[in-house]
Amino acid sequence: LKVLSRIDSILRSPRAPPLIYQRSKGPVQNYIKENGQECGFEHLPLTIEMWADQLMALKDLHRSLRKLSLELMPWHTADPQDNRESIQVEDLQFIVDAILEEIENKEKNSQTPSLHTLSGIVSHFQKLFDVNSLNGVYPRMNEVYTKLGEMTNAMRNLHELLELDSSAPPTVVVDTVGKLCDIINKNVTEQVQQLLGTQDIHSIINKLEEHERFFPPFQALIQDLLCLLEISNLDNILPVVRSLK
Protein backbone atom coordinates (compact mmCIF):
# COMPACT_ATOMS: atom_id res chain seq x y z
CA LEU A 1 0.00 0.00 0.00
CA LYS A 2 2.79 2.42 0.80
CA VAL A 3 4.39 1.76 -2.58
CA LEU A 4 1.10 2.34 -4.37
CA SER A 5 0.49 5.50 -2.40
CA ARG A 6 3.96 6.75 -3.30
CA ILE A 7 3.35 5.99 -6.98
CA ASP A 8 0.02 7.75 -6.78
CA SER A 9 1.63 10.84 -5.22
CA ILE A 10 4.24 10.89 -7.99
CA LEU A 11 1.59 10.60 -10.69
CA ARG A 12 -0.44 13.43 -9.14
CA SER A 13 2.66 15.67 -8.86
CA PRO A 14 2.59 18.95 -10.91
CA ARG A 15 5.83 17.79 -12.57
CA ALA A 16 4.25 14.58 -13.88
CA PRO A 17 3.32 14.59 -17.59
CA PRO A 18 -0.45 14.53 -18.19
CA LEU A 19 -0.01 11.32 -20.20
CA ILE A 20 0.73 9.15 -17.18
CA TYR A 21 -2.24 10.16 -15.03
CA GLN A 22 -5.90 9.76 -15.97
CA ARG A 23 -8.88 9.55 -13.63
CA SER A 24 -10.72 6.25 -13.77
CA LYS A 25 -14.06 6.08 -15.50
CA GLY A 26 -16.72 3.52 -14.63
CA PRO A 27 -16.45 0.87 -11.88
CA VAL A 28 -13.04 0.50 -10.34
CA GLN A 29 -11.65 -3.01 -10.59
CA ASN A 30 -8.38 -4.76 -9.84
CA TYR A 31 -6.56 -1.83 -8.29
CA ILE A 32 -6.30 -0.50 -4.77
CA LYS A 33 -7.86 2.61 -3.30
CA GLU A 34 -6.36 4.34 -0.36
CA ASN A 35 -8.25 6.71 1.92
CA GLY A 36 -11.28 6.43 -0.32
CA GLN A 37 -9.51 7.96 -3.38
CA GLU A 38 -8.70 6.34 -6.72
CA CYS A 39 -5.06 5.76 -7.52
CA GLY A 40 -5.76 6.59 -11.18
CA PHE A 41 -2.93 4.67 -12.88
CA GLU A 42 -4.67 1.59 -14.22
CA HIS A 43 -3.44 2.55 -17.74
CA LEU A 44 0.16 3.01 -16.57
CA PRO A 45 1.48 -0.40 -17.78
CA LEU A 46 0.68 0.57 -21.38
CA THR A 47 2.43 3.89 -20.91
CA ILE A 48 5.49 2.21 -19.42
CA GLU A 49 5.61 -0.24 -22.33
CA MET A 50 5.49 2.70 -24.75
CA TRP A 51 8.32 4.40 -22.86
CA ALA A 52 10.38 1.23 -22.99
CA ASP A 53 9.95 1.10 -26.75
CA GLN A 54 10.94 4.77 -26.99
CA LEU A 55 14.07 4.18 -24.92
CA MET A 56 15.08 1.34 -27.21
CA ALA A 57 14.41 3.54 -30.22
CA LEU A 58 16.47 6.25 -28.54
CA LYS A 59 19.48 3.91 -28.57
CA ASP A 60 18.94 3.12 -32.23
CA LEU A 61 18.63 6.82 -33.04
CA HIS A 62 21.81 7.54 -31.11
CA ARG A 63 23.65 4.83 -33.06
CA SER A 64 22.41 6.24 -36.39
CA LEU A 65 23.43 9.79 -35.46
CA ARG A 66 26.89 8.57 -34.48
CA LYS A 67 27.27 6.91 -37.90
CA LEU A 68 26.18 10.13 -39.61
CA SER A 69 28.57 12.14 -37.45
CA LEU A 70 31.50 9.88 -38.39
CA GLU A 71 30.62 10.20 -42.07
CA LEU A 72 30.55 14.00 -41.90
CA MET A 73 33.37 14.36 -39.38
CA PRO A 74 35.65 11.29 -39.68
CA TRP A 75 38.33 13.05 -37.62
CA HIS A 76 36.07 12.82 -34.57
CA THR A 77 36.87 9.61 -32.73
CA ALA A 78 34.09 7.55 -31.20
CA ASP A 79 33.15 8.44 -27.65
CA PRO A 80 33.98 5.53 -25.25
CA GLN A 81 30.63 6.22 -23.56
CA ASP A 82 28.68 5.55 -26.78
CA ASN A 83 28.15 1.94 -25.75
CA ARG A 84 26.65 2.72 -22.38
CA GLU A 85 23.18 1.47 -21.60
CA SER A 86 21.67 4.78 -20.56
CA ILE A 87 21.23 7.19 -23.48
CA GLN A 88 19.82 10.62 -22.79
CA VAL A 89 18.21 13.17 -25.09
CA GLU A 90 21.05 15.57 -24.30
CA ASP A 91 23.48 13.12 -25.94
CA LEU A 92 21.47 13.17 -29.16
CA GLN A 93 21.18 16.95 -29.05
CA PHE A 94 24.95 17.26 -28.64
CA ILE A 95 25.58 15.17 -31.78
CA VAL A 96 22.99 17.12 -33.78
CA ASP A 97 24.52 20.45 -32.71
CA ALA A 98 28.00 19.24 -33.71
CA ILE A 99 26.73 18.19 -37.16
CA LEU A 100 24.95 21.52 -37.68
CA GLU A 101 28.06 23.44 -36.67
CA GLU A 102 30.16 21.44 -39.14
CA ILE A 103 27.66 22.13 -41.94
CA GLU A 104 27.68 25.86 -41.19
CA ASN A 105 31.49 25.90 -41.25
CA LYS A 106 31.51 24.12 -44.60
CA GLU A 107 29.07 26.67 -46.03
CA LYS A 108 31.32 29.51 -44.86
CA ASN A 109 34.44 27.86 -46.28
CA SER A 110 32.69 27.18 -49.57
CA GLN A 111 32.58 30.94 -50.17
CA THR A 112 36.38 30.91 -50.54
CA PRO A 113 37.21 30.37 -54.23
CA SER A 114 39.19 27.30 -55.18
CA LEU A 115 42.68 27.34 -56.71
CA HIS A 116 41.17 26.48 -60.11
CA THR A 117 38.79 29.45 -59.89
CA LEU A 118 41.60 31.84 -58.89
CA SER A 119 43.77 30.57 -61.76
CA GLY A 120 40.90 31.20 -64.18
CA ILE A 121 40.48 34.76 -62.89
CA VAL A 122 44.17 35.52 -63.38
CA SER A 123 44.14 34.05 -66.90
CA HIS A 124 41.08 36.11 -67.79
CA PHE A 125 42.78 39.27 -66.51
CA GLN A 126 45.84 38.50 -68.63
CA LYS A 127 43.69 38.14 -71.75
CA LEU A 128 41.68 41.31 -71.08
CA PHE A 129 44.68 43.54 -70.42
CA ASP A 130 47.26 41.82 -72.65
CA VAL A 131 49.60 40.61 -69.88
CA ASN A 132 52.07 37.97 -71.05
CA SER A 133 53.40 36.76 -67.69
CA LEU A 134 52.32 36.47 -64.08
CA ASN A 135 55.01 38.97 -63.07
CA GLY A 136 53.23 41.61 -65.14
CA VAL A 137 49.83 41.10 -63.50
CA TYR A 138 50.43 43.32 -60.48
CA PRO A 139 51.99 46.23 -62.43
CA ARG A 140 49.12 46.12 -64.93
CA MET A 141 46.61 46.03 -62.07
CA ASN A 142 48.19 49.16 -60.62
CA GLU A 143 48.16 50.82 -64.03
CA VAL A 144 44.52 49.95 -64.61
CA TYR A 145 43.64 51.20 -61.12
CA THR A 146 45.45 54.50 -61.75
CA LYS A 147 43.84 55.00 -65.15
CA LEU A 148 40.44 54.16 -63.74
CA GLY A 149 40.89 56.75 -61.00
CA GLU A 150 41.89 59.39 -63.54
CA MET A 151 38.92 58.60 -65.77
CA THR A 152 36.56 58.61 -62.81
CA ASN A 153 37.80 62.04 -61.68
CA ALA A 154 37.61 63.40 -65.23
CA MET A 155 34.04 62.15 -65.67
CA ARG A 156 33.05 63.59 -62.29
CA ASN A 157 34.50 66.99 -63.22
CA LEU A 158 32.77 66.93 -66.63
CA HIS A 159 29.45 66.10 -64.97
CA GLU A 160 29.86 69.10 -62.69
CA LEU A 161 31.02 71.48 -65.45
CA LEU A 162 28.25 70.43 -67.82
CA GLU A 163 25.70 70.42 -64.98
CA LEU A 164 24.74 66.83 -65.69
CA ASP A 165 23.38 64.29 -63.25
CA SER A 166 26.06 62.05 -61.76
CA SER A 167 24.24 59.01 -63.18
CA ALA A 168 24.48 60.27 -66.79
CA PRO A 169 26.38 57.71 -68.94
CA PRO A 170 29.56 58.64 -70.86
CA THR A 171 27.63 58.81 -74.15
CA VAL A 172 25.56 61.69 -72.78
CA VAL A 173 28.75 63.48 -71.69
CA VAL A 174 30.27 63.06 -75.17
CA ASP A 175 27.11 64.31 -76.90
CA THR A 176 26.99 67.37 -74.63
CA VAL A 177 30.65 68.20 -75.30
CA GLY A 178 30.01 67.84 -79.05
CA LYS A 179 27.12 70.28 -78.89
CA LEU A 180 29.27 72.76 -77.01
CA CYS A 181 31.99 72.46 -79.66
CA ASP A 182 29.44 73.15 -82.40
CA ILE A 183 28.24 76.24 -80.54
CA ILE A 184 31.82 77.47 -80.03
CA ASN A 185 32.73 76.90 -83.70
CA LYS A 186 29.63 78.76 -84.79
CA ASN A 187 30.48 81.71 -82.53
CA VAL A 188 34.08 81.76 -83.82
CA THR A 189 32.82 81.87 -87.44
CA GLU A 190 30.50 84.75 -86.63
CA GLN A 191 33.31 86.67 -84.90
CA VAL A 192 35.62 86.18 -87.91
CA GLN A 193 32.90 87.42 -90.22
CA GLN A 194 32.37 90.51 -88.07
CA LEU A 195 36.14 91.12 -87.87
CA LEU A 196 36.57 90.96 -91.65
CA GLY A 197 33.39 92.91 -92.25
CA THR A 198 31.77 90.27 -94.47
CA GLN A 199 29.06 87.66 -94.17
CA ASP A 200 30.04 85.68 -97.27
CA ILE A 201 32.59 82.88 -97.21
CA HIS A 202 33.84 83.87 -100.68
CA SER A 203 34.42 87.40 -99.45
CA ILE A 204 36.47 86.02 -96.58
CA ILE A 205 38.59 84.06 -99.05
CA ASN A 206 39.14 87.19 -101.15
CA LYS A 207 40.18 89.15 -98.08
CA LEU A 208 42.71 86.50 -97.16
CA GLU A 209 44.09 86.42 -100.70
CA GLU A 210 44.48 90.22 -100.67
CA HIS A 211 46.30 89.96 -97.37
CA GLU A 212 48.68 87.35 -98.79
CA ARG A 213 49.47 89.62 -101.76
CA PHE A 214 49.94 92.79 -99.70
CA PHE A 215 51.70 91.61 -96.58
CA PRO A 216 54.99 90.17 -98.01
CA PRO A 217 56.00 93.39 -99.89
CA PHE A 218 54.96 95.51 -96.91
CA GLN A 219 57.02 93.37 -94.57
CA ALA A 220 60.06 93.65 -96.89
CA LEU A 221 59.68 97.44 -97.00
CA ILE A 222 59.56 97.71 -93.23
CA GLN A 223 62.64 95.52 -92.86
CA ASP A 224 64.55 97.71 -95.32
CA LEU A 225 63.54 100.87 -93.43
CA LEU A 226 64.63 99.40 -90.13
CA CYS A 227 68.02 98.49 -91.58
CA LEU A 228 68.42 101.82 -93.39
CA LEU A 229 67.49 103.91 -90.36
CA GLU A 230 69.47 101.62 -88.06
CA ILE A 231 66.59 101.10 -85.67
CA SER A 232 64.90 97.97 -84.36
CA ASN A 233 61.45 99.17 -83.33
CA LEU A 234 58.57 100.05 -85.65
CA ASP A 235 57.48 102.85 -83.33
CA ASN A 236 60.79 104.67 -84.00
CA ILE A 237 60.38 104.86 -87.79
CA LEU A 238 58.20 108.01 -87.88
CA PRO A 239 60.31 110.01 -85.39
CA VAL A 240 63.51 109.22 -87.27
CA VAL A 241 61.95 110.12 -90.64
CA ARG A 242 60.69 113.47 -89.27
CA SER A 243 64.14 114.26 -87.93
CA LEU A 244 65.60 113.80 -91.43
CA LYS A 245 63.39 116.50 -93.00
PDB file of N, CA, C and O in Angstrom, residues 146-174:
ATOM      1  N   THR A 146      45.122  53.079 -61.607  1.00  0.00           N
ATOM      2  CA  THR A 146      45.454  54.503 -61.750  1.00  0.00           C
ATOM      3  C   THR A 146      44.647  55.145 -62.869  1.00  0.00           C
ATOM      4  O   THR A 146      44.070  56.236 -62.704  1.00  0.00           O
ATOM      5  N   LYS A 147      44.599  54.469 -64.026  1.00  0.00           N
ATOM      6  CA  LYS A 147      43.839  55.004 -65.151  1.00  0.00           C
ATOM      7  C   LYS A 147      42.355  55.118 -64.821  1.00  0.00           C
ATOM      8  O   LYS A 147      41.694  56.100 -65.193  1.00  0.00           O
ATOM      9  N   LEU A 148      41.851  54.117 -64.124  1.00  0.00           N
ATOM     10  CA  LEU A 148      40.438  54.159 -63.741  1.00  0.00           C
ATOM     11  C   LEU A 148      40.155  55.337 -62.820  1.00  0.00           C
ATOM     12  O   LEU A 148      39.132  56.021 -62.957  1.00  0.00           O
ATOM     13  N   GLY A 149      41.075  55.593 -61.886  1.00  0.00           N
ATOM     14  CA  GLY A 149      40.889  56.745 -60.998  1.00  0.00           C
ATOM     15  C   GLY A 149      40.906  58.061 -61.762  1.00  0.00           C
ATOM     16  O   GLY A 149      40.099  58.957 -61.490  1.00  0.00           O
ATOM     17  N   GLU A 150      41.831  58.175 -62.736  1.00  0.00           N
ATOM     18  CA  GLU A 150      41.888  59.394 -63.542  1.00  0.00           C
ATOM     19  C   GLU A 150      40.607  59.587 -64.355  1.00  0.00           C
ATOM     20  O   GLU A 150      40.062  60.700 -64.426  1.00  0.00           O
ATOM     21  N   MET A 151      40.143  58.514 -64.968  1.00  0.00           N
ATOM     22  CA  MET A 151      38.923  58.601 -65.767  1.00  0.00           C
ATOM     23  C   MET A 151      37.712  58.932 -64.894  1.00  0.00           C
ATOM     24  O   MET A 151      36.845  59.718 -65.283  1.00  0.00           O
ATOM     25  N   THR A 152      37.676  58.340 -63.714  1.00  0.00           N
ATOM     26  CA  THR A 152      36.558  58.612 -62.807  1.00  0.00           C
ATOM     27  C   THR A 152      36.545  60.082 -62.391  1.00  0.00           C
ATOM     28  O   THR A 152      35.491  60.731 -62.379  1.00  0.00           O
ATOM     29  N   ASN A 153      37.723  60.621 -62.051  1.00  0.00           N
ATOM     30  CA  ASN A 153      37.799  62.040 -61.678  1.00  0.00           C
ATOM     31  C   ASN A 153      37.432  62.941 -62.848  1.00  0.00           C
ATOM     32  O   ASN A 153      36.733  63.956 -62.680  1.00  0.00           O
ATOM     33  N   ALA A 154      37.919  62.593 -64.052  1.00  0.00           N
ATOM     34  CA  ALA A 154      37.608  63.402 -65.230  1.00  0.00           C
ATOM     35  C   ALA A 154      36.104  63.399 -65.506  1.00  0.00           C
ATOM     36  O   ALA A 154      35.507  64.449 -65.782  1.00  0.00           O
ATOM     37  N   MET A 155      35.481  62.231 -65.425  1.00  0.00           N
ATOM     38  CA  MET A 155      34.041  62.155 -65.665  1.00  0.00           C
ATOM     39  C   MET A 155      33.267  62.918 -64.604  1.00  0.00           C
ATOM     40  O   MET A 155      32.273  63.591 -64.903  1.00  0.00           O
ATOM     41  N   ARG A 156      33.730  62.854 -63.356  1.00  0.00           N
ATOM     42  CA  ARG A 156      33.046  63.592 -62.290  1.00  0.00           C
ATOM     43  C   ARG A 156      33.136  65.098 -62.537  1.00  0.00           C
ATOM     44  O   ARG A 156      32.146  65.829 -62.376  1.00  0.00           O
ATOM     45  N   ASN A 157      34.327  65.565 -62.949  1.00  0.00           N
ATOM     46  CA  ASN A 157      34.497  66.991 -63.224  1.00  0.00           C
ATOM     47  C   ASN A 157      33.654  67.431 -64.418  1.00  0.00           C
ATOM     48  O   ASN A 157      33.060  68.521 -64.409  1.00  0.00           O
ATOM     49  N   LEU A 158      33.590  66.594 -65.460  1.00  0.00           N
ATOM     50  CA  LEU A 158      32.766  66.928 -66.626  1.00  0.00           C
ATOM     51  C   LEU A 158      31.281  66.989 -66.253  1.00  0.00           C
ATOM     52  O   LEU A 158      30.548  67.855 -66.738  1.00  0.00           O
ATOM     53  N   HIS A 159      30.847  66.060 -65.420  1.00  0.00           N
ATOM     54  CA  HIS A 159      29.450  66.101 -64.970  1.00  0.00           C
ATOM     55  C   HIS A 159      29.143  67.416 -64.261  1.00  0.00           C
ATOM     56  O   HIS A 159      28.077  68.012 -64.466  1.00  0.00           O
ATOM     57  N   GLU A 160      30.078  67.850 -63.419  1.00  0.00           N
ATOM     58  CA  GLU A 160      29.856  69.096 -62.687  1.00  0.00           C
ATOM     59  C   GLU A 160      29.906  70.307 -63.629  1.00  0.00           C
ATOM     60  O   GLU A 160      29.068  71.205 -63.540  1.00  0.00           O
ATOM     61  N   LEU A 161      30.896  70.347 -64.538  1.00  0.00           N
ATOM     62  CA  LEU A 161      31.022  71.483 -65.450  1.00  0.00           C
ATOM     63  C   LEU A 161      29.839  71.580 -66.408  1.00  0.00           C
ATOM     64  O   LEU A 161      29.362  72.691 -66.704  1.00  0.00           O
ATOM     65  N   LEU A 162      29.366  70.444 -66.874  1.00  0.00           N
ATOM     66  CA  LEU A 162      28.252  70.432 -67.825  1.00  0.00           C
ATOM     67  C   LEU A 162      26.896  70.426 -67.129  1.00  0.00           C
ATOM     68  O   LEU A 162      25.862  70.394 -67.805  1.00  0.00           O
ATOM     69  N   GLU A 163      26.929  70.423 -65.780  1.00  0.00           N
ATOM     70  CA  GLU A 163      25.698  70.422 -64.982  1.00  0.00           C
ATOM     71  C   GLU A 163      24.817  69.225 -65.334  1.00  0.00           C
ATOM     72  O   GLU A 163      23.599  69.336 -65.514  1.00  0.00           O
ATOM     73  N   LEU A 164      25.457  68.066 -65.423  1.00  0.00           N
ATOM     74  CA  LEU A 164      24.745  66.831 -65.690  1.00  0.00           C
ATOM     75  C   LEU A 164      24.583  66.039 -64.405  1.00  0.00           C
ATOM     76  O   LEU A 164      25.336  66.214 -63.449  1.00  0.00           O
ATOM     77  N   ASP A 165      23.570  65.171 -64.398  1.00  0.00           N
ATOM     78  CA  ASP A 165      23.378  64.295 -63.252  1.00  0.00           C
ATOM     79  C   ASP A 165      24.541  63.302 -63.167  1.00  0.00           C
ATOM     80  O   ASP A 165      25.078  62.863 -64.188  1.00  0.00           O
ATOM     81  N   SER A 166      24.919  62.949 -61.940  1.00  0.00           N
ATOM     82  CA  SER A 166      26.059  62.047 -61.764  1.00  0.00           C
ATOM     83  C   SER A 166      25.820  60.670 -62.370  1.00  0.00           C
ATOM     84  O   SER A 166      26.776  59.928 -62.633  1.00  0.00           O
ATOM     85  N   SER A 167      24.551  60.323 -62.595  1.00  0.00           N
ATOM     86  CA  SER A 167      24.243  59.013 -63.177  1.00  0.00           C
ATOM     87  C   SER A 167      24.234  59.024 -64.704  1.00  0.00           C
ATOM     88  O   SER A 167      23.998  57.993 -65.326  1.00  0.00           O
ATOM     89  N   ALA A 168      24.489  60.190 -65.331  1.00  0.00           N
ATOM     90  CA  ALA A 168      24.483  60.272 -66.789  1.00  0.00           C
ATOM     91  C   ALA A 168      25.618  59.418 -67.363  1.00  0.00           C
ATOM     92  O   ALA A 168      26.754  59.524 -66.918  1.00  0.00           O
ATOM     93  N   PRO A 169      25.334  58.573 -68.358  1.00  0.00           N
ATOM     94  CA  PRO A 169      26.377  57.713 -68.935  1.00  0.00           C
ATOM     95  C   PRO A 169      27.379  58.512 -69.758  1.00  0.00           C
ATOM     96  O   PRO A 169      27.121  59.673 -70.127  1.00  0.00           O
ATOM     97  N   PRO A 170      28.539  57.928 -70.069  1.00  0.00           N
ATOM     98  CA  PRO A 170      29.563  58.640 -70.857  1.00  0.00           C
ATOM     99  C   PRO A 170      29.057  59.117 -72.215  1.00  0.00           C
ATOM    100  O   PRO A 170      29.520  60.141 -72.714  1.00  0.00           O
ATOM    101  N   THR A 171      28.138  58.378 -72.840  1.00  0.00           N
ATOM    102  CA  THR A 171      27.631  58.805 -74.149  1.00  0.00           C
ATOM    103  C   THR A 171      26.938  60.157 -74.059  1.00  0.00           C
ATOM    104  O   THR A 171      27.065  60.995 -74.960  1.00  0.00           O
ATOM    105  N   VAL A 172      26.220  60.388 -72.969  1.00  0.00           N
ATOM    106  CA  VAL A 172      25.555  61.686 -72.781  1.00  0.00           C
ATOM    107  C   VAL A 172      26.602  62.791 -72.617  1.00  0.00           C
ATOM    108  O   VAL A 172      26.448  63.897 -73.152  1.00  0.00           O
ATOM    109  N   VAL A 173      27.681  62.491 -71.875  1.00  0.00           N
ATOM    110  CA  VAL A 173      28.746  63.484 -71.692  1.00  0.00           C
ATOM    111  C   VAL A 173      29.377  63.832 -73.037  1.00  0.00           C
ATOM    112  O   VAL A 173      29.602  65.014 -73.354  1.00  0.00           O
ATOM    113  N   VAL A 174      29.660  62.826 -73.861  1.00  0.00           N
ATOM    114  CA  VAL A 174      30.274  63.063 -75.173  1.00  0.00           C
ATOM    115  C   VAL A 174      29.347  63.890 -76.060  1.00  0.00           C
ATOM    116  O   VAL A 174      29.778  64.829 -76.741  1.00  0.00           O
TER     117      VAL A 174
END
